[in-house]
Coordinates of C-alpha atoms and ligand atoms in Angstrom, one line a residue:
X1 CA 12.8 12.4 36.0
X2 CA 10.5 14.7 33.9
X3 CA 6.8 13.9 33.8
X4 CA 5.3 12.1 31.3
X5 CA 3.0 14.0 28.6
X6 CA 0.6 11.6 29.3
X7 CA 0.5 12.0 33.0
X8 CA 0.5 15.9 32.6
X9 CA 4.3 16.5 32.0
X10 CA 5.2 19.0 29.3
X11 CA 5.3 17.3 25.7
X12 CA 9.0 16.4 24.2
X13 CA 7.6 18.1 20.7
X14 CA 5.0 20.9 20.0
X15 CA 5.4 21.5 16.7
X16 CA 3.1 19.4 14.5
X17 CA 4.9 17.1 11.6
X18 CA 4.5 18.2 8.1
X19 CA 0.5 18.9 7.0
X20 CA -0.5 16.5 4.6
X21 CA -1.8 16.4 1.8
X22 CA 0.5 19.4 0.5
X23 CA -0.2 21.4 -2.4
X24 CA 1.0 24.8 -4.1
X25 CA 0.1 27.2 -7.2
X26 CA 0.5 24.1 -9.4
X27 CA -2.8 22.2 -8.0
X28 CA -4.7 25.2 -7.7
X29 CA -4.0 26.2 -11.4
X30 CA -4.6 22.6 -12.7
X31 CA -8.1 22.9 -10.8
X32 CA -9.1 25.9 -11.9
X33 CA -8.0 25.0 -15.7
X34 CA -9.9 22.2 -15.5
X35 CA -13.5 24.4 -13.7
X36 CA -12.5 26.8 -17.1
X37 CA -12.0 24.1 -19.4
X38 CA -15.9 22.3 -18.6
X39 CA -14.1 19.2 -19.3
X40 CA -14.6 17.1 -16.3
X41 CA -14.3 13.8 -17.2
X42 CA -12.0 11.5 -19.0
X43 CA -13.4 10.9 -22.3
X44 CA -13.6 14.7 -22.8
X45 CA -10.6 15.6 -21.0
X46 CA -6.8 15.3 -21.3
X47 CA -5.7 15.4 -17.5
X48 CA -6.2 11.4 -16.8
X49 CA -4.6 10.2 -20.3
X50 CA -1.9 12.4 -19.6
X51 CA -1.4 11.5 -16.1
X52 CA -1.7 7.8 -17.0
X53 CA 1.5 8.2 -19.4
X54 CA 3.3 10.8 -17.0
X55 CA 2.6 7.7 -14.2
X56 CA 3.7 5.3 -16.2
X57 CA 6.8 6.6 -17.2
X58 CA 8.2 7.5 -13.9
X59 CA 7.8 3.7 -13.4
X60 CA 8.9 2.0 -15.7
X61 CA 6.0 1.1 -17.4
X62 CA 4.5 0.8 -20.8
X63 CA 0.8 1.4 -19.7
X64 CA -1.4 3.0 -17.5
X65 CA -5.4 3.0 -16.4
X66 CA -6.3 5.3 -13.9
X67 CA -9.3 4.3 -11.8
X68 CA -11.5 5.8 -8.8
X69 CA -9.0 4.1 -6.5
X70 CA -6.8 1.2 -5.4
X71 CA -9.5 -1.0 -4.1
X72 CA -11.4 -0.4 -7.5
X73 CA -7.5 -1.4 -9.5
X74 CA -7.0 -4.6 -7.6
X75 CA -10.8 -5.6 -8.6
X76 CA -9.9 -4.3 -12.2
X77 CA -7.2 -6.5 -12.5
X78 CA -9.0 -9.8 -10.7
X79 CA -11.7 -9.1 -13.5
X80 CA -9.3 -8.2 -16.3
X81 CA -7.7 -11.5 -15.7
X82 CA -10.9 -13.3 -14.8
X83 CA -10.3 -14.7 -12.0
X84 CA -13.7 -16.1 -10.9
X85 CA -15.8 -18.0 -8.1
X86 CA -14.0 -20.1 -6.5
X87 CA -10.7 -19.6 -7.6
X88 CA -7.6 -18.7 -5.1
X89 CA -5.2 -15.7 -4.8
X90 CA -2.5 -16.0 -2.6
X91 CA -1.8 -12.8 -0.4
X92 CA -0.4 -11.6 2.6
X93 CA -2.5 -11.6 5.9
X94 CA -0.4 -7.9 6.4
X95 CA -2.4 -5.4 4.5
X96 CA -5.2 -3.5 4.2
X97 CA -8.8 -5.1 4.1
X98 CA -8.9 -4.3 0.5
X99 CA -6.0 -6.4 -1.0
X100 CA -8.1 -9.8 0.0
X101 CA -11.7 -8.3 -0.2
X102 CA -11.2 -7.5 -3.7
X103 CA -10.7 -11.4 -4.5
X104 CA -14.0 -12.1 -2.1
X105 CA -15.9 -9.3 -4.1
X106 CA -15.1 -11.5 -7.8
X107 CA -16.0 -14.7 -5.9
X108 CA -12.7 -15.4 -5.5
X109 CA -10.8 -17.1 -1.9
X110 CA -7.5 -15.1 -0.9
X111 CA -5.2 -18.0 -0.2
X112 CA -3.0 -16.5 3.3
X113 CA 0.8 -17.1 3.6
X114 CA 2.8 -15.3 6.4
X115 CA 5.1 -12.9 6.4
X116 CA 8.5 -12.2 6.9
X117 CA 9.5 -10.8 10.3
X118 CA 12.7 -8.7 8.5
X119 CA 10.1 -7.2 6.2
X120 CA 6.6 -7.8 6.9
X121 CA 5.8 -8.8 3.5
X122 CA 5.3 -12.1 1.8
X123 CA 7.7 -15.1 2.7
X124 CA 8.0 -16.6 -1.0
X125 CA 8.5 -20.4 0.7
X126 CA 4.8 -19.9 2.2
X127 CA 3.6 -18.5 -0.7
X128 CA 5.0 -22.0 -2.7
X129 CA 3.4 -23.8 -0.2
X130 CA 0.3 -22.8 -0.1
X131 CA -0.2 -23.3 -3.9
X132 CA -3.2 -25.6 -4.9
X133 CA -4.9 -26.6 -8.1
X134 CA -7.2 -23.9 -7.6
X135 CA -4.8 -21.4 -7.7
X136 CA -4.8 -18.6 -10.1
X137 CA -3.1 -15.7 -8.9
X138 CA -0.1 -14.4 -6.4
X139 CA -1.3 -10.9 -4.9
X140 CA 2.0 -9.3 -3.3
X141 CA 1.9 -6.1 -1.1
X142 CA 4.7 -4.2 -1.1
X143 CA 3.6 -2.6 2.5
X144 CA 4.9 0.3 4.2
X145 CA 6.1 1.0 0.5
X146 CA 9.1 -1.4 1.0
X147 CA 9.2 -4.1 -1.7
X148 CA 8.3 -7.4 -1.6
X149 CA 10.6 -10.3 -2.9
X150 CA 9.7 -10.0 -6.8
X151 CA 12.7 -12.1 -7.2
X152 CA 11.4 -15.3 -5.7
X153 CA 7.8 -14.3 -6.4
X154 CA 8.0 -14.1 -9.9
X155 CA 10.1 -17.3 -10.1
X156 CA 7.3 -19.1 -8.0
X157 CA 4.5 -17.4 -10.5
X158 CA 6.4 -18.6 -13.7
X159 CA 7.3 -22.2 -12.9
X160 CA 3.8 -22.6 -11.8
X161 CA 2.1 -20.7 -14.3
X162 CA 0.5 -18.4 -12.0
X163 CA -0.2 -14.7 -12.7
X164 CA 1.5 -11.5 -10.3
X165 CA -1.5 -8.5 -9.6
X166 CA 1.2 -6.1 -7.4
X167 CA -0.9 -4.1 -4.5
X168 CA 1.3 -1.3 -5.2
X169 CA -0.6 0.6 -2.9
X170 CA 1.5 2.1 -0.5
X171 CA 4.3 1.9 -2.4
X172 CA 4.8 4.9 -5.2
X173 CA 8.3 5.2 -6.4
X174 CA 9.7 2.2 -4.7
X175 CA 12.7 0.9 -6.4
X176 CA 13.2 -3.6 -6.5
X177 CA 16.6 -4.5 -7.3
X178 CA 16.4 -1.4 -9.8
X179 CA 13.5 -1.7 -11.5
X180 CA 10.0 0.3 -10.0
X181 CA 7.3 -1.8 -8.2
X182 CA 3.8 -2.2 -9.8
X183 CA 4.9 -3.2 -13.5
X184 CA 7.5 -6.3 -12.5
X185 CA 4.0 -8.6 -12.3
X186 CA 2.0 -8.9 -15.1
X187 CA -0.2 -5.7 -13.4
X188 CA 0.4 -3.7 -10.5
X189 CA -2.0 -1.5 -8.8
X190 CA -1.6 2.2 -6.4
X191 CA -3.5 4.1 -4.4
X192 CA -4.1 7.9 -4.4
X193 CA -6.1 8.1 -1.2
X194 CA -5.8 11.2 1.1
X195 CA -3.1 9.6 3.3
X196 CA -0.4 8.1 0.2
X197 CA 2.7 9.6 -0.7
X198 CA 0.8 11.5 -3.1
X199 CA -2.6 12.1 -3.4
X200 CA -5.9 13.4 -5.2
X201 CA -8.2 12.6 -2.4
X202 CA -8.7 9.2 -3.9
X203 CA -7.7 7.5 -7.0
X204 CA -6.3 4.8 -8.4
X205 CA -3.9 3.1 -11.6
X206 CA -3.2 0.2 -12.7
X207 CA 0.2 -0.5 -14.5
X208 CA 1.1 -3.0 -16.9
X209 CA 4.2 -3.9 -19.6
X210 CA 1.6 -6.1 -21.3
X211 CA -0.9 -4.0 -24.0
X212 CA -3.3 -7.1 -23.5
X213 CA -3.6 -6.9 -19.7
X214 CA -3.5 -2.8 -20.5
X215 CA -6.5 -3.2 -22.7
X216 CA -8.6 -5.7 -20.2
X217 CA -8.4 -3.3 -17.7
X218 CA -9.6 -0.6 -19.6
X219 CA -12.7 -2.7 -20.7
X220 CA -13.2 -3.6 -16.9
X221 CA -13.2 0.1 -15.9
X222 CA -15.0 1.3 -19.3
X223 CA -18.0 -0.5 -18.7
X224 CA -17.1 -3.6 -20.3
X225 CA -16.4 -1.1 -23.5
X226 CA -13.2 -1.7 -26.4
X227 CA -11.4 1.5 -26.6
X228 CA -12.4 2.0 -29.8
X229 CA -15.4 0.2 -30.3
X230 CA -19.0 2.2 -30.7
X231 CA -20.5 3.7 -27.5
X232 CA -22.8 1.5 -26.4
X233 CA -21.0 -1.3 -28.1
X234 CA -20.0 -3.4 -24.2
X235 CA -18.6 -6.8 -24.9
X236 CA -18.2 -7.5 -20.9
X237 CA -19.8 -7.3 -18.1
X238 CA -18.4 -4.4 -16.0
X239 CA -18.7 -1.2 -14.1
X240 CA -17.6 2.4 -14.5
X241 CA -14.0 2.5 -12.7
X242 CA -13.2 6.0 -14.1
X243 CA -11.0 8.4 -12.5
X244 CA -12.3 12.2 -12.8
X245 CA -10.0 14.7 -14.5
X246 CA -10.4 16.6 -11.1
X247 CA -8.0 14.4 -9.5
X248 CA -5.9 13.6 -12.3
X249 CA -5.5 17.1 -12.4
X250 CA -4.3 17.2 -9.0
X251 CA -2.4 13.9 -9.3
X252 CA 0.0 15.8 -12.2
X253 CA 1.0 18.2 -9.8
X254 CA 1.3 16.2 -7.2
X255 CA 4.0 13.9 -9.0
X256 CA 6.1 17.0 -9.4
X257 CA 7.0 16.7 -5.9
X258 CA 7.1 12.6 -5.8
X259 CA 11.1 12.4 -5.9
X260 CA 12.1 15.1 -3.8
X261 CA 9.8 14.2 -1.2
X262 CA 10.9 10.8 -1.4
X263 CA 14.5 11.5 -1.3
X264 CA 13.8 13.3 2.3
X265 CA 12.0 10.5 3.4
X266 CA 14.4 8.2 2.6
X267 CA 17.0 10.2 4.3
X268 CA 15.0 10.6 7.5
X269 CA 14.4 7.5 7.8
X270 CA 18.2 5.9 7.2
X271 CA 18.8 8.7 10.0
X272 CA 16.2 7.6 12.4
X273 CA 17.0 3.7 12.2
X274 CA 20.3 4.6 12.7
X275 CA 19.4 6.9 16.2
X276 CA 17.1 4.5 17.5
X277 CA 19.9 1.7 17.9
X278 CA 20.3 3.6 21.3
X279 CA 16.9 2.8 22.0
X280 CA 16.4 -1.0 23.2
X281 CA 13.4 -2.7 22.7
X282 CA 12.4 0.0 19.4
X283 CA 14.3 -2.0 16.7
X284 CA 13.1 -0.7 12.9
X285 CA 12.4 -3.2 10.6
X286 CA 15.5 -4.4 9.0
X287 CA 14.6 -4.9 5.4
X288 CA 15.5 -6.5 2.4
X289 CA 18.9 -5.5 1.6
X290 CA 18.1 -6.0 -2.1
X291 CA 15.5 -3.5 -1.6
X292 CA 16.9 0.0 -3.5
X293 CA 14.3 2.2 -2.3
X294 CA 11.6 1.7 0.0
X295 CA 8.9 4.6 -0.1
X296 CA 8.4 4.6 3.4
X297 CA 5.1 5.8 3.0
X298 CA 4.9 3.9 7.2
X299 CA 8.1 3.7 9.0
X300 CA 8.0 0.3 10.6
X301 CA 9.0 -0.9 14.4
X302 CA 8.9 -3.7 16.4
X303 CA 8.3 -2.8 20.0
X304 CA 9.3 -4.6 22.9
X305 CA 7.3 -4.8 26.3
X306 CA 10.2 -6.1 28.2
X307 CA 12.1 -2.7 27.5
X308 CA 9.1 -1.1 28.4
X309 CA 8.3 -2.3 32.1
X310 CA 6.3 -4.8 30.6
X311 CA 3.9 -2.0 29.4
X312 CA 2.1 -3.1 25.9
X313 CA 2.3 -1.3 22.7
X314 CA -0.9 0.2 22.7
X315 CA 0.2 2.3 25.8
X316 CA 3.4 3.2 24.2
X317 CA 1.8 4.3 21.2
X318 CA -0.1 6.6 23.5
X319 CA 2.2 7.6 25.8
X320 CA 4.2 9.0 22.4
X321 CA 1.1 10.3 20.8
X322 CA 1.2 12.4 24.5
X323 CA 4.5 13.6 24.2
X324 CA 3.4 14.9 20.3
X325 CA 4.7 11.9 18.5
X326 CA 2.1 10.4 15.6
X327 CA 2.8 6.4 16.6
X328 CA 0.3 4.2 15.2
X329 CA -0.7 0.8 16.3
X330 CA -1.2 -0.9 12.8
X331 CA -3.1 -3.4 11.9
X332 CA -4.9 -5.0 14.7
X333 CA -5.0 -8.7 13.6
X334 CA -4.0 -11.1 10.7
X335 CA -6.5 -10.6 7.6
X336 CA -6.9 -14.4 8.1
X337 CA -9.2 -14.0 11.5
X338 CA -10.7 -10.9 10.6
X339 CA -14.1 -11.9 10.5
X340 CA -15.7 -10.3 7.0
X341 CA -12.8 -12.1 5.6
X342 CA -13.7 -15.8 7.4
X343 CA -17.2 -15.1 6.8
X344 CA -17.0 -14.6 3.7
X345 CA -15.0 -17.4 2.8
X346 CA -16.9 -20.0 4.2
X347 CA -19.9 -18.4 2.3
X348 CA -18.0 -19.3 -1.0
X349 CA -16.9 -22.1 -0.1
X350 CA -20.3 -23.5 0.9
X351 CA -21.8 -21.7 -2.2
X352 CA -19.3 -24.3 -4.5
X353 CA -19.7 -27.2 -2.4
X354 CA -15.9 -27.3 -0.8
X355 CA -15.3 -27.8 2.6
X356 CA -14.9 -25.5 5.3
X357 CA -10.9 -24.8 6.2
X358 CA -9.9 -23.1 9.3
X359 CA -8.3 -20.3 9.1
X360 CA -4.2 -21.0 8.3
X361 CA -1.9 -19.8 11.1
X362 CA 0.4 -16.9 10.6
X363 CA 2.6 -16.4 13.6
X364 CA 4.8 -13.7 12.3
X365 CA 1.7 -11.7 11.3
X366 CA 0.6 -12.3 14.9
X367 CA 3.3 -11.0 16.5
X368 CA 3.3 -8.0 14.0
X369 CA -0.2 -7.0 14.7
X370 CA 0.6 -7.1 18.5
X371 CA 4.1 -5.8 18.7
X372 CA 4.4 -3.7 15.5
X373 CA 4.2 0.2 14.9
X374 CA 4.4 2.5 12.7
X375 CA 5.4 6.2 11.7
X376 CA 3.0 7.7 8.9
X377 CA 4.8 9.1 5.6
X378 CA 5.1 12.7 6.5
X379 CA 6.6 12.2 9.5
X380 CA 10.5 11.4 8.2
X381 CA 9.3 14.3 5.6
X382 CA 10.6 16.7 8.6
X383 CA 13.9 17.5 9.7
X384 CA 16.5 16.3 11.6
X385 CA 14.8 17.6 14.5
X386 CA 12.1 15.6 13.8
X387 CA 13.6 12.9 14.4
X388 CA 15.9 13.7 17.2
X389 CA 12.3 14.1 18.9
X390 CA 11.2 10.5 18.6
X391 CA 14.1 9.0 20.2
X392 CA 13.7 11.8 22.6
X393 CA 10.6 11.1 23.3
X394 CA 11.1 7.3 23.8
X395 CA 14.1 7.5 25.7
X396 CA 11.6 9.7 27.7
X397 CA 9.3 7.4 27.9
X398 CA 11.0 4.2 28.4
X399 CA 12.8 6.0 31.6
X400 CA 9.3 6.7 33.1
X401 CA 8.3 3.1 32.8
X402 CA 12.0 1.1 33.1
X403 CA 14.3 3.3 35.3
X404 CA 17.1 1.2 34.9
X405 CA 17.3 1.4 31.3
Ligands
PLP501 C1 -2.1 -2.1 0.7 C2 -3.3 -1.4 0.3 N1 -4.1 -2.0 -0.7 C3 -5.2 -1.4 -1.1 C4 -5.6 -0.2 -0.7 C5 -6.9 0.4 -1.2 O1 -6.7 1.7 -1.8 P1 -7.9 2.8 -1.7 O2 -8.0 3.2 -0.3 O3 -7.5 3.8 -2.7 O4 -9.1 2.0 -2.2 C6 -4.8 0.5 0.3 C7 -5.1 1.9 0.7 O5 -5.8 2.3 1.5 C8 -3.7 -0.2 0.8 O6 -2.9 0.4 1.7

């Protein structure tokens, strides 16, 4: 039985996975353009209106604002729409800090429903249930950039009058019973830090069908300015959310390459599902089969000790890192318990005179945090022989710790 990487055994794959971010001639000209053109910020510049529209267009949408990034959009939008102190936003415990800290930052109380163990994202009958009169807003992540149910989520939203803010973040290019995430709400938010599916460093839009909600956000992330009021005319209170025309430079050329990059991923990772079937206890998330493209910006796996010699998936995430395999371990626990989140809560709470609630119990979100994994995005941008190595790796692996598999 050949050694383990981790033990000192020669590693199933040497070659790194695709760099990332990746750039050509096109970013470099669009930089130096911009050095040349001494035009470095929006108001002056053409790169961020441009890449607002180009952004827009490739999904779907009427309306872009580009801001400094997606924590900033999802803040945008809460203030846009005025959701205040004390009112609720119900969101998934499965994210990143940012998709509930933006509703504690207005004053606001994220509202947690579970998931969905077929997709990790929101389970719409949760989501109805944890509706109360103080709710104001649904805040659905499409995570690992595979959809969430807009179907349901946008029923729920209309029949109880409720507005949809999309965290869009992870999830560029990702197709909902044909129709592009992040404008299927009434706003819908990305991210362009370093590590998404494309990038300018940071960054951040905000997408919209509505010209209202367009023009809110705007305001929000113009300083509280109208578009085409006076200067120092600011009829709200707000802060300067403005993305630099360095990175909106960038971000043009980076959206060149969004749909043949996602077309490999998307072919990788149909491949690798398929290959690890021969794999037990490594089962990919199945999906919504109403999905028509996921991003896969993570390629998503439950992990099973039992097929594993019991071994948990923090030392399979290891022992494949060993063997040159980029497995991550995810989110360590349910936004719910983190304790920023708790804190925080109960300091609102208190503030506004409501009593304190425990935090709500997500069980699928537990078992996710424990037992999921994930591939990052440039991983099934390889080859074939990419993935050949991961199942080689943890057929490798799962000898080494269960002999009889
Ligand atoms: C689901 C989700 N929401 C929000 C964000 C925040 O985006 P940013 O890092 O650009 O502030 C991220 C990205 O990190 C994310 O993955």
């Amino acid at each position: 039985m050949p050694k383990l990487a981790i033990d000192g055994g020669a590693p199933v794959r040497t070659q790194p996975y695709p760099s990332w971010p990746q750039w050509d001639e096109g970013e470099e000209r669009a930089l130096l353009d911009t050095l040349r053109s001494g035009r470095w910020w929006a108001p002056e510049g053409s790169h961020v209106r441009a890449f607002e529209q180009e952004f827009a267009a490739q999904h779907g949408a009427q309306y872009g604002v580009a801001v400094t990034n997606g924590s900033a959009a999802l803040e945008v939008c809460l203030r846009a729409a005025k959701v205040d102190w004390g009112d609720e936003v119900i969101t998934t415990p499965y994210t990143f800090i940012a998709t509930a800290s933006s509703c504690l930052l207005v004053g606001a109380i994220p509202r947690f429903a579970d998931i969905r163990p077929d997709t990790w994202n929101l389970d719409p009958v949760q989501v109805e249930a944890a509706i109360t009169p103080r709710t104001k807003a649904i805040m659905p992540v499409h995570i690992a950039g595979e959809p969430a149910d807009m179907d349901a989520i946008m029923d729920i939203a209309q029949r109880r009058e409720l507005l949809v803010i999309e965290d869009a973040c992870q999830a560029h290019g990702a197709v909902w019973q044909g129709r592009k995430v992040g404008a299927i709400g009434h706003m819908g938010c990305f991210s362009f830090q370093a590590s998404k599916n494309i990038t300018g460093g940071e960054g951040g839009i905000i997408l919209t069908n509505h010209e209202e909600w367009a023009e809110r956000c705007w305001s929000v992330a113009n300083v509280g300015r109208q578009r085409h009021g006076e200067w120092y005319q600011h009829t709200g209170l707000a802060s300067n959310y403005r993305l630099s025309e360095w990175a909106a430079a960038v971000l043009r050329a980076q959206l060149a390459r969004m749909e043949e990059q996602a077309e490999r991923r998307t072919r990788n990772a149909l491949y690798l599902a398929e290959a690890l079937s021969e794999i037990s206890g490594l089962e990919p998330v199945r999906g919504d089969p109403r999905v028509t493209r996921n991003a896969y910006h993570l390629f998503r796996l439950w992990y099973g000790p039992e097929h594993f010699g019991g071994c948990p998936a923090s030392a399979f995430a290891a022992a494949m890192n060993a063997e040159g395999i980029p497995v991550r371990r995810g989110y360590p626990e349910p936004l719910s318990r983190q304790p920023v989140i708790v804190e925080r809560t109960a300091f609102i709470r208190e503030k506004l005179g409501l009593p304190l609630e425990a935090p709500v119990a997500c069980p699928v979100c537990e078992d996710a945090c424990a037992r999921g994994l994930w591939l990052p995005q440039n991983v099934p941008l390889s080859d074939r022989q990419g993935m050949d190595d991961i199942v080689a790796a943890a057929a490798k692996v799962q000898h080494a710790w269960q002999p009889s598999m």
